[in-house]
Coordinates of C-alpha atoms in Angstrom, one line a residue:
M1 CA 0.0 0.0 0.0
I2 CA 1.3 3.5 -0.9
S3 CA 0.3 6.8 0.8
R4 CA 0.4 10.2 -0.5
E5 CA 3.3 11.5 1.5
A6 CA 6.1 13.5 -0.2
A7 CA 4.0 13.6 -3.4
V8 CA 5.0 15.3 -6.6
L9 CA 2.7 16.1 -9.3
C10 CA 2.5 13.6 -12.2
G11 CA -0.3 11.7 -14.2
C12 CA -2.0 8.9 -12.7
D13 CA -2.5 7.2 -16.2
W14 CA 1.2 7.4 -16.9
F15 CA 2.0 5.8 -13.4
A16 CA -0.3 2.8 -14.1
E17 CA 1.4 2.3 -17.4
V18 CA 4.8 2.4 -15.9
F19 CA 4.1 -0.5 -13.6
R20 CA 2.3 -2.5 -16.3
Q21 CA 5.4 -2.2 -18.5
L22 CA 7.5 -3.3 -15.7
D23 CA 5.3 -6.3 -14.9
P24 CA 2.3 -7.2 -16.9
Q25 CA 1.0 -9.4 -14.1
I26 CA 0.7 -6.7 -11.6
R27 CA -2.7 -5.6 -10.5
I28 CA -3.5 -2.1 -9.6
R29 CA -6.6 -1.3 -7.5
W30 CA -7.2 2.4 -6.9
S31 CA -9.2 3.7 -3.7
A32 CA -12.2 5.7 -4.6
H33 CA -12.6 9.1 -3.1
D34 CA -15.8 10.5 -4.9
G35 CA -14.0 13.5 -6.1
E36 CA -12.8 14.6 -2.5
F37 CA -9.2 15.7 -2.3
V38 CA -7.4 12.9 -0.5
K39 CA -5.8 13.3 3.0
P40 CA -2.2 12.3 3.6
D41 CA -3.1 9.3 5.9
Q42 CA -5.5 7.9 3.3
T43 CA -4.4 4.8 1.3
L44 CA -4.5 5.5 -2.4
C45 CA -3.2 2.6 -4.2
H46 CA -2.8 -1.3 -3.5
L47 CA -0.2 -3.3 -5.5
E48 CA -0.7 -7.0 -5.8
G49 CA 1.3 -9.5 -7.8
P50 CA 4.9 -10.7 -8.1
A51 CA 6.3 -7.2 -8.4
R52 CA 5.0 -6.0 -5.1
P53 CA 8.2 -6.8 -3.0
L54 CA 10.5 -5.2 -5.4
L55 CA 8.3 -2.1 -5.6
T56 CA 7.7 -1.8 -1.9
G57 CA 10.9 -3.1 -0.4
E58 CA 13.2 -0.6 1.4
R59 CA 15.7 1.2 -0.6
T60 CA 15.3 -1.0 -3.8
A61 CA 16.2 0.4 -7.3
L62 CA 12.5 1.0 -8.1
N63 CA 11.6 2.3 -4.6
F64 CA 11.5 6.0 -5.9
L65 CA 8.5 5.2 -8.0
Q66 CA 6.5 5.0 -4.8
T67 CA 6.7 8.8 -4.5
L68 CA 5.4 9.0 -8.2
S69 CA 2.5 6.7 -7.3
A70 CA 1.3 8.7 -4.4
A71 CA 1.7 12.0 -6.5
A72 CA -0.3 10.3 -9.4
T73 CA -3.3 9.6 -7.2
A74 CA -3.2 12.8 -5.4
A75 CA -3.2 14.7 -8.8
N76 CA -5.9 12.5 -10.2
A77 CA -8.1 13.0 -7.2
Y78 CA -7.7 16.8 -7.3
A79 CA -8.4 16.8 -11.0
E80 CA -11.6 14.9 -10.4
A81 CA -12.8 17.4 -7.8
V82 CA -12.4 20.3 -10.2
K83 CA -13.4 18.6 -13.4
G84 CA -16.8 20.4 -13.4
T85 CA -15.1 23.8 -13.7
G86 CA -13.0 22.7 -16.7
A87 CA -9.7 22.9 -14.8
T88 CA -6.8 20.6 -15.5
I89 CA -4.2 19.2 -13.3
L90 CA -1.8 22.1 -14.2
D91 CA -4.3 24.5 -12.7
T92 CA -3.7 23.2 -9.4
R93 CA -0.6 25.5 -9.3
K94 CA -2.9 28.3 -8.7
T95 CA -4.5 26.8 -5.6
L96 CA -1.6 24.9 -4.1
P97 CA 1.1 27.3 -3.1
G98 CA 4.7 26.1 -3.9
L99 CA 3.5 23.6 -6.5
R100 CA 5.7 23.7 -9.7
L101 CA 6.6 21.6 -12.7
A102 CA 9.3 19.2 -12.3
E103 CA 12.8 20.1 -13.8
P104 CA 14.2 17.5 -16.3
G105 CA 15.4 14.4 -14.5
E106 CA 14.3 15.9 -11.1
F107 CA 12.5 12.8 -9.8
T108 CA 15.4 10.5 -10.6
R109 CA 18.0 13.0 -9.5
R110 CA 16.3 13.2 -6.1
A111 CA 16.2 9.4 -5.9
F112 CA 19.9 9.4 -6.5
M113 CA 20.7 12.1 -4.0
E114 CA 18.6 10.1 -1.4
G115 CA 20.6 6.9 -2.1
K116 CA 17.6 5.1 -3.6
L117 CA 19.5 4.8 -6.8
D118 CA 23.2 5.0 -7.9
L119 CA 24.2 7.0 -10.8
A120 CA 24.2 3.9 -13.3
Q121 CA 20.8 3.1 -12.3
A122 CA 19.6 6.7 -12.6
E123 CA 21.1 6.8 -16.2
A124 CA 19.1 3.7 -16.8
V125 CA 15.8 5.4 -16.3
A126 CA 16.5 7.7 -19.3
D127 CA 17.9 4.8 -21.3
L128 CA 14.7 2.8 -20.7
I129 CA 12.5 5.9 -21.8
D130 CA 14.8 6.2 -24.9
A131 CA 15.1 2.5 -25.7
A132 CA 14.8 2.0 -29.5
S133 CA 14.3 -1.8 -29.5
R134 CA 12.9 -4.6 -27.1
E135 CA 16.5 -5.7 -26.5
S136 CA 17.6 -2.2 -25.5
A137 CA 14.6 -1.9 -23.1
R138 CA 15.4 -5.3 -21.5
S139 CA 19.0 -4.3 -21.0
A140 CA 18.1 -0.9 -19.6
L141 CA 15.7 -2.5 -17.2
R142 CA 18.4 -4.9 -15.9
S143 CA 20.7 -1.9 -15.3
L144 CA 17.8 -0.1 -13.6
T145 CA 17.3 -3.1 -11.2
G146 CA 21.1 -3.0 -10.3
E147 CA 22.7 -5.8 -12.3
F148 CA 25.4 -3.5 -13.9
S149 CA 26.0 -1.7 -10.6
A150 CA 26.3 -5.1 -8.7
A151 CA 29.0 -6.1 -11.3
I152 CA 30.9 -2.8 -10.7
H153 CA 30.6 -3.2 -6.9
V154 CA 32.1 -6.8 -7.0
L155 CA 35.2 -5.3 -8.8
V156 CA 35.4 -2.4 -6.4
E157 CA 35.2 -5.0 -3.4
Q158 CA 38.1 -7.0 -4.9
L159 CA 40.2 -4.0 -5.4
T160 CA 39.5 -2.7 -1.9
E161 CA 40.6 -6.1 -0.5
L162 CA 43.9 -5.9 -2.5
R163 CA 44.5 -2.4 -1.6
A164 CA 43.9 -3.0 2.0
L165 CA 46.6 -5.7 2.0
T166 CA 49.0 -3.6 -0.1
E167 CA 48.5 -0.6 2.2
A168 CA 49.3 -2.9 5.2
V169 CA 52.7 -3.7 3.7
L170 CA 53.5 0.1 3.2
D171 CA 52.2 1.0 6.8
F172 CA 54.1 -1.9 8.5
P173 CA 57.1 -2.6 6.3
Q174 CA 58.9 -4.6 9.1
E175 CA 55.8 -6.9 9.9
E176 CA 55.0 -10.0 8.0
V177 CA 51.6 -9.7 6.5
D178 CA 50.0 -13.1 6.1
G179 CA 48.5 -13.9 2.7
L180 CA 50.2 -11.2 0.7
H181 CA 53.3 -11.9 -1.3
L182 CA 54.3 -11.4 -4.9
E183 CA 52.5 -14.5 -6.3
D184 CA 49.4 -13.9 -4.3
A185 CA 49.2 -10.2 -5.4
R186 CA 49.6 -11.3 -9.0
A187 CA 46.9 -14.0 -8.7
R188 CA 44.3 -11.6 -7.1
L189 CA 45.2 -8.8 -9.7
G190 CA 44.8 -11.5 -12.4
R191 CA 41.3 -12.4 -11.1
V192 CA 40.2 -8.7 -11.0
R193 CA 41.5 -8.1 -14.6
A194 CA 39.5 -11.2 -15.8
A195 CA 36.3 -10.0 -14.1
L196 CA 36.8 -6.4 -15.5
D197 CA 37.3 -7.8 -18.9
E198 CA 34.0 -9.6 -18.8
V199 CA 32.2 -6.5 -17.6
L200 CA 33.9 -4.5 -20.3
A201 CA 32.9 -7.0 -23.0
K202 CA 29.2 -7.0 -21.8
S203 CA 29.3 -3.2 -21.8
K204 CA 30.6 -2.9 -25.3
Q205 CA 27.9 -5.1 -26.5
G206 CA 25.2 -3.0 -24.6
S207 CA 26.6 0.3 -26.1
L208 CA 25.6 -1.0 -29.4
L209 CA 22.1 -1.5 -28.1
R210 CA 22.0 2.1 -26.7
S211 CA 23.7 4.0 -29.5
G212 CA 23.0 1.6 -32.5
I213 CA 25.3 0.8 -35.5
H214 CA 26.0 3.2 -38.2
V215 CA 26.3 1.5 -41.4
V216 CA 27.2 3.3 -44.6
F217 CA 26.8 1.9 -48.1
A218 CA 29.7 2.7 -50.6
G219 CA 30.3 1.6 -54.2
R220 CA 30.2 2.7 -57.7
P221 CA 27.0 3.9 -59.2
N222 CA 24.4 1.5 -60.3
V223 CA 25.8 -1.6 -58.4
G224 CA 22.6 -1.8 -56.3
K225 CA 23.2 0.2 -53.1
S226 CA 19.7 1.5 -53.1
S227 CA 18.2 -1.7 -53.9
L228 CA 19.9 -3.4 -50.9
L229 CA 18.7 -0.7 -48.6
N230 CA 15.2 -1.2 -49.7
R231 CA 15.6 -4.8 -49.1
L232 CA 17.1 -4.3 -45.6
A233 CA 14.5 -1.7 -44.8
G234 CA 11.6 -4.0 -46.0
E235 CA 10.0 -1.0 -48.2
D236 CA 10.9 1.2 -50.9
R237 CA 12.8 4.0 -49.1
A238 CA 15.3 4.8 -51.9
I239 CA 14.7 5.7 -55.7
V240 CA 15.9 3.0 -57.9
T241 CA 16.3 3.5 -61.6
S242 CA 18.5 2.0 -64.3
I243 CA 20.1 5.4 -64.7
A244 CA 23.5 5.6 -62.9
G245 CA 24.0 8.3 -60.3
T246 CA 20.4 8.5 -59.2
T247 CA 21.3 8.8 -55.6
R248 CA 23.0 12.2 -54.9
D249 CA 22.6 12.8 -51.2
A250 CA 22.8 10.6 -48.0
L251 CA 19.6 8.7 -47.2
R252 CA 19.3 7.4 -43.7
E253 CA 16.9 4.7 -42.7
P254 CA 16.6 3.1 -39.2
I255 CA 16.2 -0.7 -39.1
Q256 CA 16.7 -3.4 -36.5
I257 CA 18.6 -6.8 -36.8
D258 CA 18.0 -9.2 -33.9
G259 CA 16.9 -6.3 -31.8
V260 CA 19.9 -4.2 -32.5
P261 CA 19.1 -0.7 -33.8
I262 CA 21.0 0.1 -37.0
T263 CA 21.0 3.2 -39.3
V264 CA 21.8 2.3 -42.9
V265 CA 23.0 5.1 -45.0
D266 CA 22.7 5.0 -48.7
T267 CA 25.1 7.4 -50.6
A268 CA 26.1 8.6 -54.0
G269 CA 27.9 6.4 -56.1
L270 CA 31.8 6.9 -56.0
R271 CA 33.2 7.9 -59.4
E272 CA 34.7 11.0 -61.0
S273 CA 32.2 13.3 -62.4
S274 CA 31.9 16.8 -64.1
D275 CA 28.4 17.3 -62.7
E276 CA 28.6 19.7 -59.8
V277 CA 25.7 18.1 -57.8
E278 CA 27.0 14.5 -58.3
R279 CA 30.6 15.8 -57.2
L280 CA 29.1 17.2 -54.0
G281 CA 27.3 13.9 -53.4
V282 CA 30.6 12.0 -53.7
E283 CA 32.3 14.3 -51.2
R284 CA 29.4 13.7 -48.7
T285 CA 29.8 10.0 -49.3
W286 CA 33.5 10.1 -48.0
R287 CA 32.5 12.1 -45.0
E288 CA 29.8 9.6 -44.2
V289 CA 32.4 6.8 -44.6
T290 CA 34.8 8.3 -42.0
R291 CA 32.0 8.4 -39.6
A292 CA 30.6 4.9 -40.1
D293 CA 30.9 1.9 -37.6
V294 CA 30.7 -0.4 -40.5
V295 CA 31.2 0.2 -44.3
L296 CA 29.1 -2.0 -46.6
V297 CA 31.1 -2.0 -49.9
V298 CA 28.6 -3.0 -52.7
L299 CA 30.2 -4.7 -55.7
E300 CA 28.9 -6.5 -58.7
A301 CA 29.3 -10.4 -58.6
P302 CA 29.3 -10.6 -62.4
A303 CA 32.1 -8.2 -63.0
G304 CA 34.1 -8.7 -59.8
V305 CA 36.5 -6.1 -58.5
D306 CA 38.0 -3.8 -61.1
T307 CA 41.0 -1.4 -60.8
E308 CA 38.9 1.6 -59.7
E309 CA 37.2 -0.3 -57.0
R310 CA 40.6 -1.6 -55.7
E311 CA 41.6 2.1 -55.5
M312 CA 38.4 2.8 -53.6
L313 CA 39.0 0.1 -51.0
T314 CA 42.4 1.4 -50.4
R315 CA 41.0 4.9 -49.5
L316 CA 38.7 3.4 -46.9
P317 CA 39.7 4.2 -43.4
G318 CA 41.7 1.3 -41.9
Q319 CA 40.0 1.6 -38.5
V320 CA 36.5 1.1 -39.9
S321 CA 35.1 -2.4 -40.3
R322 CA 34.1 -3.4 -43.7
V323 CA 31.8 -5.8 -45.5
L324 CA 32.0 -6.7 -49.2
A325 CA 28.6 -7.5 -50.6
F326 CA 28.8 -8.7 -54.1
N327 CA 25.4 -8.0 -55.4
K328 CA 23.5 -9.4 -58.6
V329 CA 24.5 -13.0 -57.9
D330 CA 21.4 -14.0 -59.7
L331 CA 23.0 -12.9 -62.9
V332 CA 25.9 -15.4 -62.4
P333 CA 25.1 -18.8 -63.6
G334 CA 25.5 -21.5 -61.1
A335 CA 26.7 -19.1 -58.4
A336 CA 25.3 -19.6 -54.8
A337 CA 24.4 -16.7 -52.6
G338 CA 26.0 -16.6 -49.0
R339 CA 29.3 -16.2 -47.3
R340 CA 32.5 -17.1 -49.0
P341 CA 34.6 -19.5 -46.5
Q342 CA 37.8 -18.1 -48.2
A343 CA 36.9 -14.5 -47.5
P344 CA 35.3 -13.9 -44.1
N345 CA 34.2 -10.3 -44.8
E346 CA 32.6 -11.2 -48.2
V347 CA 29.1 -12.3 -49.0
W348 CA 27.2 -12.9 -52.2
V349 CA 23.7 -11.5 -52.4
S350 CA 20.9 -10.7 -54.7
A351 CA 18.8 -7.5 -53.9
K352 CA 16.4 -8.7 -56.6
T353 CA 15.6 -12.1 -55.3
G354 CA 16.7 -11.5 -51.5
A355 CA 19.2 -14.3 -51.6
G356 CA 22.0 -14.0 -49.2
L357 CA 20.3 -11.2 -47.3
E358 CA 20.2 -13.0 -43.9
E359 CA 23.9 -13.8 -44.0
L360 CA 24.5 -10.1 -44.9
R361 CA 22.5 -9.0 -41.7
Q362 CA 24.6 -11.4 -39.6
M363 CA 27.8 -10.1 -41.0
L364 CA 26.8 -6.4 -40.3
L365 CA 26.2 -7.4 -36.6
E366 CA 29.5 -9.2 -36.4
A367 CA 31.6 -6.4 -38.1
A368 CA 30.2 -4.0 -35.5
G369 CA 31.2 -6.4 -32.6
W370 CA 28.0 -7.8 -31.8
S371 CA 27.8 -11.5 -30.8
A372 CA 24.5 -13.1 -30.4
G373 CA 24.1 -15.1 -27.2
D374 CA 22.0 -15.9 -24.0
E375 CA 24.3 -13.8 -21.9
P376 CA 22.7 -10.5 -20.7
V377 CA 24.6 -7.3 -21.6
F378 CA 24.9 -4.0 -19.9
L379 CA 23.3 -1.0 -21.7
A380 CA 26.4 1.0 -21.2
R381 CA 27.1 4.7 -22.1
E382 CA 30.2 6.2 -23.5
R383 CA 31.0 7.5 -20.0
H384 CA 30.8 4.0 -18.6
L385 CA 33.1 2.6 -21.4
R386 CA 35.8 5.3 -20.8
A387 CA 35.7 4.6 -17.1
L388 CA 36.1 0.8 -17.6
G389 CA 38.9 1.6 -20.1
F390 CA 40.8 3.8 -17.5
A391 CA 40.4 1.0 -14.9
R392 CA 41.7 -1.6 -17.3
R393 CA 44.8 0.7 -18.3
H394 CA 45.5 1.3 -14.6
L395 CA 45.4 -2.5 -13.7
D396 CA 47.6 -3.2 -16.6
E397 CA 50.1 -0.7 -15.3
A398 CA 49.7 -2.1 -11.7
S399 CA 50.8 -5.6 -13.1
R400 CA 54.0 -4.0 -14.2
Q401 CA 54.6 -2.4 -10.7
L402 CA 54.2 -5.5 -8.6
D403 CA 57.6 -5.2 -7.1
Q404 CA 57.1 -1.4 -6.3
C405 CA 54.4 -1.3 -3.6
E406 CA 54.0 2.4 -3.6
F407 CA 53.3 2.5 -7.3
F408 CA 51.3 -0.6 -7.4
A409 CA 49.0 0.8 -4.5
E410 CA 48.6 4.0 -6.5
E411 CA 47.5 2.2 -9.7
L412 CA 45.1 0.2 -7.8
R413 CA 43.5 3.4 -6.2
L414 CA 43.2 5.1 -9.6
A415 CA 41.5 1.9 -11.0
Q416 CA 39.1 2.0 -8.1
A417 CA 38.4 5.6 -8.4
A418 CA 37.6 5.2 -12.1
L419 CA 35.0 2.2 -11.4
A420 CA 33.5 4.2 -8.5
A421 CA 32.7 7.1 -10.9
I422 CA 30.4 4.8 -12.8
T423 CA 28.0 4.3 -9.9
G424 CA 28.5 8.0 -8.6
E425 CA 30.4 7.4 -5.6
F426 CA 33.0 9.9 -6.8
T427 CA 31.4 12.1 -9.2
A428 CA 31.7 15.9 -9.8
D429 CA 28.6 18.0 -9.5
D430 CA 29.1 19.4 -13.0
L431 CA 28.8 15.8 -14.4
L432 CA 25.5 15.2 -12.4
G433 CA 24.0 18.3 -14.0
E434 CA 24.9 17.2 -17.4
I435 CA 23.6 13.9 -16.8
F436 CA 20.1 14.8 -15.5
A437 CA 19.8 17.7 -17.8
R438 CA 19.4 15.3 -20.7
F439 CA 16.2 13.7 -19.3
C440 CA 12.8 14.6 -20.1
I441 CA 10.8 17.1 -18.1
G442 CA 10.2 15.4 -14.7
K443 CA 11.2 11.6 -14.7

């Protein structure tokens, strides 16, 4: 049961929908007040079902929603009371002194400041709202319930134990400290590094769910780039004609492959041209290529790779992953669509018949670093990846300073500080302001 204490104004229907999204089995029973404004000691809402212990338990990840629930029913009851006058919930600001609209992220920030959520969980609230696919929503919900934070806390605890033993050696250099010697420290450090690598791998996977994959099509005119985009999008998004150079500007289309959001970008064909518009389109193509996560190079299966296309391939940025799609395989007698075992980054496809498209989809995911599996991933942000990377580098340096206790202890401290910044234990106020300012109004 939830009371109205510490309520803030929000929508009753929105509150109910939030709980139904979190757990479809939950049953919400509202108390009736016949339009009368409720008193603080009245019970407004009863929660029943499997989610109830999670939602009403002390200091849980979703505990802050209790405040929203109380506010929802208070606002709803007041709106019912003044419905006959044509007033709305926002009109209560005129009759309730001090009432105001919430600032962006204010609900979640208060929960963070009160210790109901750590910073990673608070960020997961926004990630859940902005989730572009079912998989990203599930990963955000896992972070909201504390799975990502729990993994970080395990790392911090392991580092704390190792630091404590190291500091004991520094504080009492003449004493023999049981359990800490060179091999023991190396073994402990190895376990921490292995655990960190696992968290980092899951975080990199999750970052693809959050930010999506940017795939840019590149190739000569009339090789079928627009036709492939239409096939992947499942509808005619790009104009397709037999005239070479039809596409002059970048065309972006959001799609999903196995729940991973992807933006595919069709571009102007790469060739020398005296046409000013086409030349500008080619320049934009190369700019798009430099920003891509994956470049899908479209070639013609019947013609193979000619000299001009080899030169194009050498111009592609070396740090960008690439997939070579040989289109129009249906025009090659006896040729089979699909991957080529002798060339792992090549696939033969037909935009006309759809042959080889499933293999192409999987290759795009693999080129971006996605590996399908049953292991849950963490919907990490760039800030989290940087912090994990910093921690990894400090642990690598610590492994080289095992015989120098002072430097070894300092590298452990820096690694721990980097990890603690993820959950907000050591976070500057200006960073907090930046994080919560990106939320929607309220939340």
